[in-house]
XYZ file of N, CA, C and O in Angstrom:
608
model
N 120.896 85.837 122.324
C 121.065 85.210 121.019
C 119.842 85.519 120.164
O 118.702 85.369 120.600
N 120.083 85.945 118.979
C 119.010 86.310 118.056
C 118.317 85.074 117.501
O 118.923 84.009 117.353
N 117.041 85.240 117.209
C 116.234 84.211 116.567
C 115.736 84.742 115.228
O 115.427 85.926 115.113
N 115.629 83.869 114.216
C 115.193 84.331 112.899
C 113.690 84.211 112.689
O 113.032 83.347 113.257
N 113.174 85.104 111.876
C 111.805 85.003 111.353
C 111.894 85.326 109.867
O 112.490 86.343 109.483
N 111.352 84.450 109.055
C 111.353 84.643 107.605
C 109.950 84.324 107.089
O 109.713 83.296 106.459
N 109.019 85.220 107.398
C 107.612 85.032 107.072
C 107.374 85.306 105.590
O 107.684 86.378 105.095
N 106.826 84.311 104.903
C 106.502 84.435 103.486
C 104.997 84.312 103.318
O 104.426 83.235 103.532
N 104.350 85.437 102.975
C 102.888 85.468 102.869
C 102.470 85.534 101.402
O 102.710 86.544 100.733
N 101.857 84.468 100.878
C 101.398 84.486 99.487
C 100.285 85.516 99.310
O 99.356 85.594 100.103
N 100.413 86.291 98.246
C 99.471 87.376 97.963
C 98.303 86.844 97.129
O 98.471 85.962 96.280
N 97.127 87.400 97.391
C 95.931 87.021 96.629
C 96.148 87.224 95.131
O 96.697 88.268 94.719
N 95.757 86.270 94.304
C 95.869 86.446 92.852
C 95.121 87.705 92.408
O 94.069 88.048 92.946
N 95.699 88.377 91.443
C 95.091 89.583 90.886
C 95.420 90.858 91.631
O 94.876 91.920 91.328
N 96.319 90.786 92.596
C 96.696 91.964 93.365
C 97.721 92.792 92.604
O 98.659 92.246 92.026
N 97.557 94.085 92.638
C 98.506 94.996 92.011
C 99.653 95.257 92.992
O 99.404 95.697 94.113
N 100.896 95.004 92.590
C 102.018 95.187 93.517
C 102.202 96.629 93.964
O 102.740 96.873 95.046
N 101.748 97.588 93.166
C 101.908 98.978 93.590
C 101.039 99.288 94.813
O 101.387 100.150 95.620
N 99.915 98.592 94.976
C 99.081 98.777 96.166
C 99.821 98.295 97.414
O 99.762 98.943 98.464
N 100.524 97.186 97.296
C 101.308 96.678 98.426
C 102.462 97.621 98.722
O 102.707 97.979 99.884
N 103.158 98.055 97.677
C 104.277 98.977 97.859
C 103.812 100.278 98.518
O 104.482 100.806 99.416
N 102.664 100.779 98.111
C 102.127 102.012 98.702
C 101.789 101.806 100.177
O 102.032 102.687 101.009
N 101.258 100.654 100.516
C 100.933 100.356 101.912
C 102.202 100.285 102.753
O 102.265 100.858 103.849
N 103.215 99.618 102.248
C 104.481 99.547 102.976
C 105.083 100.938 103.163
O 105.566 101.271 104.244
N 105.046 101.739 102.130
C 105.577 103.101 102.212
C 104.788 103.925 103.226
O 105.366 104.656 104.036
N 103.479 103.796 103.209
C 102.620 104.547 104.129
C 102.947 104.253 105.593
O 102.919 105.142 106.439
N 103.270 103.016 105.900
C 103.485 102.605 107.286
C 104.954 102.532 107.700
O 105.245 102.176 108.848
N 105.901 102.862 106.832
C 107.314 102.664 107.150
C 107.749 103.390 108.420
O 108.448 102.814 109.263
N 107.353 104.632 108.602
C 107.752 105.370 109.805
C 107.177 104.704 111.064
O 107.870 104.584 112.084
N 105.937 104.254 111.005
C 105.306 103.564 112.147
C 106.030 102.250 112.426
O 106.251 101.893 113.589
N 106.393 101.528 111.375
C 107.133 100.274 111.533
C 108.450 100.536 112.244
O 108.786 99.875 113.228
N 109.202 101.513 111.778
C 110.505 101.821 112.380
C 110.362 102.215 113.846
O 111.127 101.752 114.698
N 109.392 103.072 114.151
C 109.184 103.511 115.533
C 108.793 102.338 116.422
O 109.294 102.199 117.553
N 107.920 101.477 115.943
C 107.474 100.333 116.733
C 108.616 99.358 116.983
O 108.762 98.845 118.105
N 109.426 99.102 115.977
C 110.534 98.171 116.143
C 111.542 98.710 117.154
O 112.093 97.949 117.951
N 111.759 100.020 117.145
C 112.634 100.630 118.143
C 112.019 100.487 119.532
O 112.698 100.124 120.494
N 110.734 100.740 119.631
C 110.038 100.662 120.916
C 110.002 99.234 121.458
O 110.149 99.021 122.667
N 109.810 98.255 120.603
C 109.786 96.856 121.040
C 111.113 96.490 121.717
O 111.131 95.817 122.732
N 112.215 96.940 121.134
C 113.515 96.808 121.781
C 114.165 95.446 121.744
O 115.162 95.223 122.429
N 113.636 94.517 120.966
C 114.247 93.185 120.860
C 114.618 92.834 119.425
O 115.098 91.733 119.170
N 114.417 93.759 118.503
C 114.623 93.476 117.086
C 116.016 93.937 116.652
O 116.347 95.114 116.770
N 116.807 92.986 116.178
C 118.138 93.305 115.667
C 118.029 93.938 114.276
O 118.618 94.987 114.022
N 117.311 93.279 113.401
C 117.135 93.729 112.024
C 115.729 93.344 111.577
O 115.192 92.332 112.015
N 115.157 94.146 110.683
C 113.837 93.816 110.154
C 113.659 94.448 108.789
O 114.129 95.565 108.552
N 112.973 93.727 107.930
C 112.645 94.286 106.620
C 111.399 93.601 106.080
O 111.154 92.420 106.336
N 110.614 94.399 105.409
C 109.457 93.898 104.664
C 109.892 93.894 103.211
O 110.475 94.877 102.728
N 109.623 92.805 102.503
C 110.032 92.704 101.108
C 108.865 92.218 100.262
O 108.005 91.482 100.736
N 108.852 92.656 99.033
C 107.867 92.171 98.064
C 108.621 91.352 97.031
O 109.576 91.842 96.414
N 108.216 90.109 96.869
C 108.864 89.192 95.938
C 107.875 88.768 94.869
O 106.669 88.732 95.107
N 108.423 88.425 93.701
C 107.590 87.951 92.592
C 108.137 86.610 92.119
O 109.223 86.534 91.544
N 107.377 85.548 92.380
C 107.808 84.190 92.016
C 107.989 84.011 90.516
O 108.675 83.081 90.076
N 107.400 84.873 89.689
C 107.523 84.710 88.236
C 108.835 85.268 87.686
O 109.158 85.029 86.531
N 109.575 85.975 88.499
C 110.836 86.570 88.050
C 112.014 85.691 88.483
O 112.042 85.210 89.625
N 112.986 85.479 87.611
C 114.119 84.612 87.966
C 114.854 85.080 89.224
O 115.336 84.265 89.993
N 114.924 86.396 89.453
C 115.609 86.918 90.625
C 114.632 87.304 91.744
O 115.032 87.905 92.735
N 113.360 86.993 91.575
C 112.272 87.236 92.527
C 111.932 88.717 92.725
O 111.061 89.040 93.527
N 112.575 89.606 91.997
C 112.316 91.032 92.164
C 111.099 91.460 91.350
O 111.035 91.227 90.145
N 110.136 92.119 92.001
C 108.960 92.585 91.252
C 109.330 93.772 90.378
O 110.214 94.559 90.717
N 108.675 93.867 89.250
C 108.877 94.995 88.351
C 107.669 95.911 88.491
O 106.659 95.741 87.804
N 107.747 96.874 89.399
C 106.610 97.741 89.680
C 106.241 98.620 88.494
O 105.101 99.025 88.348
N 107.202 98.891 87.629
C 106.940 99.763 86.490
C 106.074 99.141 85.415
O 105.329 99.836 84.739
N 106.135 97.822 85.250
C 105.403 97.220 84.135
C 104.336 96.216 84.571
O 103.615 95.700 83.740
N 104.263 95.943 85.853
C 103.297 94.949 86.305
C 101.936 95.574 86.549
O 101.812 96.644 87.122
N 100.929 94.876 86.113
C 99.569 95.192 86.535
C 99.240 94.228 87.652
O 100.085 93.925 88.488
N 98.052 93.702 87.615
C 97.669 92.708 88.599
C 98.540 91.464 88.438
O 98.901 91.089 87.326
N 98.878 90.834 89.551
C 99.772 89.683 89.524
C 99.186 88.520 90.309
O 98.427 88.717 91.250
N 99.586 87.319 89.910
C 99.193 86.110 90.614
C 100.385 85.439 91.288
O 100.277 84.303 91.756
N 101.534 86.119 91.339
C 102.768 85.455 91.761
C 103.540 86.209 92.842
O 104.731 86.003 93.005
N 102.863 87.059 93.599
C 103.560 87.882 94.584
C 103.600 87.228 95.963
O 102.721 86.451 96.325
N 104.625 87.598 96.722
C 104.788 87.177 98.109
C 105.258 88.389 98.905
O 106.173 89.097 98.468
N 104.629 88.613 100.050
C 105.121 89.628 100.980
C 105.988 88.900 101.996
O 105.539 87.949 102.644
N 107.223 89.347 102.125
C 108.137 88.752 103.092
C 108.375 89.688 104.261
O 108.479 90.904 104.082
N 108.434 89.108 105.451
C 108.833 89.836 106.650
C 110.004 89.056 107.222
O 109.846 87.907 107.652
N 111.185 89.668 107.189
C 112.405 88.978 107.574
C 113.029 89.746 108.732
O 113.363 90.926 108.583
N 113.137 89.077 109.882
C 113.669 89.739 111.066
C 114.560 88.798 111.858
O 114.509 87.577 111.692
N 115.350 89.407 112.731
C 116.099 88.699 113.753
C 115.749 89.389 115.064
O 115.792 90.615 115.147
N 115.401 88.607 116.078
C 114.866 89.169 117.320
C 115.363 88.376 118.527
O 115.800 87.235 118.394
N 115.269 88.989 119.698
C 115.597 88.335 120.961
C 114.332 87.798 121.603
O 113.254 88.351 121.420
N 114.487 86.739 122.381
C 113.363 86.233 123.167
C 112.592 85.141 122.458
O 112.994 84.626 121.418
N 111.431 84.830 123.047
C 110.624 83.739 122.516
C 109.787 84.199 121.326
O 109.465 85.387 121.204
N 109.427 83.250 120.504
C 108.599 83.523 119.326
C 107.268 84.129 119.737
O 106.841 85.149 119.199
N 106.586 83.508 120.698
C 105.258 83.994 121.095
C 105.318 85.412 121.651
O 104.469 86.241 121.325
N 106.306 85.706 122.490
C 106.440 87.067 123.026
C 106.693 88.061 121.908
O 106.144 89.175 121.912
N 107.518 87.671 120.967
C 107.831 88.541 119.843
C 106.582 88.847 119.017
O 106.302 90.012 118.698
N 105.807 87.837 118.701
C 104.600 88.046 117.902
C 103.584 88.875 118.682
O 102.933 89.765 118.126
N 103.464 88.626 119.973
C 102.559 89.438 120.791
C 102.992 90.903 120.817
O 102.154 91.803 120.766
N 104.301 91.169 120.873
C 104.808 92.546 120.779
C 104.469 93.145 119.416
O 104.066 94.306 119.317
N 104.643 92.342 118.373
C 104.312 92.813 117.026
C 102.847 93.176 116.911
O 102.495 94.210 116.354
N 101.985 92.323 117.439
C 100.544 92.583 117.376
C 100.211 93.859 118.140
O 99.451 94.706 117.657
N 100.787 94.012 119.334
C 100.502 95.198 120.148
C 100.980 96.481 119.473
O 100.293 97.501 119.506
N 102.134 96.433 118.841
C 102.731 97.630 118.262
C 102.390 97.830 116.784
O 102.339 98.961 116.315
N 102.234 96.730 116.057
C 102.078 96.816 114.604
C 100.835 96.096 114.082
O 100.759 95.771 112.903
N 99.871 95.857 114.942
C 98.654 95.187 114.505
C 97.997 95.897 113.339
O 97.555 95.257 112.373
N 97.952 97.214 113.394
C 97.360 98.019 112.315
C 98.084 97.789 110.987
O 97.459 97.709 109.929
N 99.395 97.677 111.054
C 100.194 97.454 109.839
C 99.900 96.067 109.269
O 99.689 95.921 108.059
N 99.875 95.059 110.135
C 99.574 93.714 109.649
C 98.157 93.620 109.116
O 97.915 92.950 108.109
N 97.223 94.304 109.747
C 95.856 94.327 109.211
C 95.856 94.914 107.799
O 95.179 94.401 106.908
N 96.625 95.982 107.589
C 96.686 96.617 106.268
C 97.321 95.685 105.236
O 96.892 95.648 104.080
N 98.320 94.916 105.643
C 98.984 93.996 104.704
C 98.188 92.715 104.486
O 98.166 92.177 103.380
N 97.531 92.224 105.533
C 96.797 90.964 105.410
C 95.619 91.049 104.451
O 95.166 90.028 103.941
N 95.161 92.251 104.142
C 94.089 92.373 103.147
C 94.540 91.864 101.784
O 93.721 91.504 100.950
N 95.857 91.823 101.549
C 96.415 91.364 100.282
C 96.802 89.884 100.307
O 97.200 89.333 99.276
N 96.720 89.228 101.457
C 97.319 87.907 101.660
C 96.256 86.805 101.625
O 95.169 86.958 102.179
N 96.617 85.692 101.000
C 95.753 84.516 100.976
C 95.466 84.091 102.418
O 96.395 83.866 103.207
N 94.207 84.034 102.786
C 93.797 83.671 104.136
C 93.906 84.799 105.147
O 93.602 84.617 106.322
N 94.323 85.960 104.703
C 94.570 87.079 105.610
C 93.332 87.656 106.269
O 93.367 88.043 107.433
N 92.235 87.709 105.539
C 91.011 88.323 106.097
C 90.520 87.596 107.350
O 89.981 88.226 108.259
N 90.738 86.298 107.433
C 90.306 85.527 108.604
C 91.128 85.865 109.849
O 90.714 85.538 110.963
N 92.245 86.530 109.680
C 93.126 86.874 110.794
C 92.946 88.308 111.278
O 93.597 88.735 112.231
N 92.061 89.045 110.610
C 91.907 90.473 110.895
C 90.682 90.723 111.766
O 89.649 90.098 111.527
N 90.844 91.622 112.713
C 92.081 92.284 113.129
C 92.958 91.307 113.922
O 92.449 90.500 114.702
N 94.262 91.415 113.742
C 95.169 90.471 114.396
C 95.080 90.575 115.915
O 95.318 89.591 116.613
N 94.726 91.742 116.429
C 94.587 91.909 117.884
C 93.520 90.985 118.455
O 93.604 90.584 119.621
N 92.543 90.608 117.653
C 91.477 89.704 118.101
C 91.731 88.250 117.727
O 90.920 87.383 118.053
N 92.829 88.000 117.019
C 93.128 86.647 116.525
C 94.606 86.306 116.731
O 95.251 85.742 115.843
N 95.143 86.611 117.905
C 96.583 86.449 118.146
C 97.008 84.988 117.979
O 98.003 84.710 117.308
N 96.283 84.066 118.542
C 96.662 82.652 118.435
C 96.630 82.184 116.980
O 97.550 81.498 116.524
N 95.599 82.556 116.244
C 95.511 82.182 114.825
C 96.617 82.860 114.022
O 97.184 82.255 113.105
N 96.942 84.104 114.365
C 98.022 84.825 113.679
C 99.362 84.144 113.949
O 100.167 83.964 113.031
N 99.597 83.726 115.204
C 100.826 83.005 115.522
C 100.907 81.696 114.734
O 101.965 81.336 114.219
N 99.798 80.981 114.612
C 99.778 79.726 113.850
C 100.045 79.989 112.369
O 100.771 79.227 111.719
N 99.460 81.062 111.847
C 99.689 81.449 110.443
C 101.164 81.753 110.217
O 101.753 81.304 109.228
N 101.758 82.508 111.135
C 103.173 82.845 110.990
C 104.024 81.588 111.058
O 104.920 81.396 110.228
N 103.742 80.710 112.009
C 104.503 79.465 112.124
C 104.421 78.649 110.837
O 105.427 78.138 110.345
N 103.244 78.559 110.259
C 103.061 77.778 109.029
C 103.781 78.405 107.841
O 104.171 77.693 106.914
N 103.965 79.733 107.872
C 104.559 80.443 106.735
C 105.940 81.012 107.021
O 106.453 81.817 106.236
N 106.549 80.613 108.123
C 107.874 81.089 108.514
C 108.920 80.103 108.005
O 109.103 79.032 108.584
N 109.601 80.476 106.935
C 110.612 79.594 106.354
C 111.713 79.264 107.356
O 112.320 78.193 107.278
N 111.967 80.156 108.322
C 113.022 79.921 109.311
C 112.666 78.800 110.294
O 113.535 78.323 111.012
N 111.408 78.384 110.326
C 111.001 77.300 111.220
C 110.860 75.973 110.485
O 110.370 75.000 111.057
N 111.262 75.945 109.228
C 111.108 74.731 108.420
C 112.438 74.373 107.753
O 113.113 75.231 107.187
N 112.803 73.104 107.834
C 114.034 72.626 107.198
C 114.002 72.895 105.708
O 112.934 72.828 105.102
N 115.096 73.237 105.103
C 116.453 73.293 105.642
C 116.854 74.698 106.104
O 118.029 75.009 106.213
N 115.904 75.560 106.409
C 116.171 76.982 106.645
C 116.297 77.369 108.109
O 116.119 78.521 108.458
N 116.608 76.436 108.984
C 116.559 76.712 110.411
C 117.844 77.292 110.989
O 117.872 77.652 112.157
N 118.892 77.393 110.218
C 120.148 77.917 110.741
C 120.198 79.439 110.714
O 119.579 80.089 109.882
N 120.892 80.001 111.675
C 121.137 81.446 111.708
C 122.517 81.670 112.286
O 122.804 81.253 113.414
N 123.382 82.304 111.524
C 124.693 82.682 112.034
C 124.565 84.022 112.736
O 123.907 84.944 112.241
N 125.183 84.150 113.894
C 125.247 85.418 114.605
C 126.686 85.660 115.012
O 127.317 84.790 115.619
N 127.201 86.827 114.702
C 128.588 87.160 115.014
C 128.767 87.528 116.482
O 129.884 87.672 116.947
N 127.668 87.683 117.207
C 127.759 88.101 118.608
C 126.611 87.480 119.403
O 125.539 87.231 118.872
N 126.816 87.250 120.705
C 125.775 86.634 121.532
C 124.887 87.640 122.282
O 123.959 87.241 122.965
N 125.144 88.932 122.159
C 124.417 89.918 122.937
C 123.002 90.161 122.414
O 122.729 90.012 121.237
N 122.141 90.590 123.335
C 120.794 91.004 122.964
C 120.836 92.446 122.457
O 121.834 93.147 122.630
N 119.751 92.894 121.875
C 119.656 94.283 121.416
C 119.892 95.224 122.585
O 120.644 96.207 122.473
N 119.278 94.952 123.723
C 119.419 95.842 124.875
C 120.856 95.878 125.392
O 121.355 96.936 125.789
N 121.547 94.754 125.378
C 122.959 94.736 125.770
C 123.815 95.532 124.815
O 124.724 96.258 125.238
N 123.523 95.414 123.533
C 124.282 96.171 122.526
C 124.050 97.666 122.701
O 124.999 98.461 122.719
N 122.781 98.056 122.862
C 122.480 99.483 123.033
C 123.084 100.051 124.304
O 123.543 101.201 124.329
N 123.145 99.258 125.363
C 123.729 99.719 126.629
C 125.228 99.944 126.523
O 125.790 100.756 127.269
N 125.880 99.255 125.598
C 127.328 99.380 125.455
C 127.756 100.470 124.485
O 128.941 100.747 124.353
N 126.794 101.082 123.824
C 127.131 102.118 122.829
C 127.323 103.451 123.503
O 126.668 103.883 124.372
């Protein structure tokens, strides 16, 4: 059974969204490879949101520095939360270090490999999926990623 993660990381005021977008683009291939290697992730996406926009979509073409950005990490995964985060740190610690430079309180968590417990606490505090009313997750199937891949 899949578990949800909906991490919402507030971005430091004055950050240019194109710097975040460039960082995400730079690491996308590494992210995809790591998620495949971890083997418990059903779906994953990194998103950039802008609280000042009615639809939350950032306007990269006209924005300079912003005080209203959020980096979202939205995934569905198998297994326990702690195991999942430890897998993320082992495989994607470099990526989170690159993103946390933009995040309020992020520098205190870097490198995440040396601050796993604090990183887990940060994620728990900022994971909308662990806070009411956002705790529900519909799943059309009960299989794990590995069970699904074995049947293909």
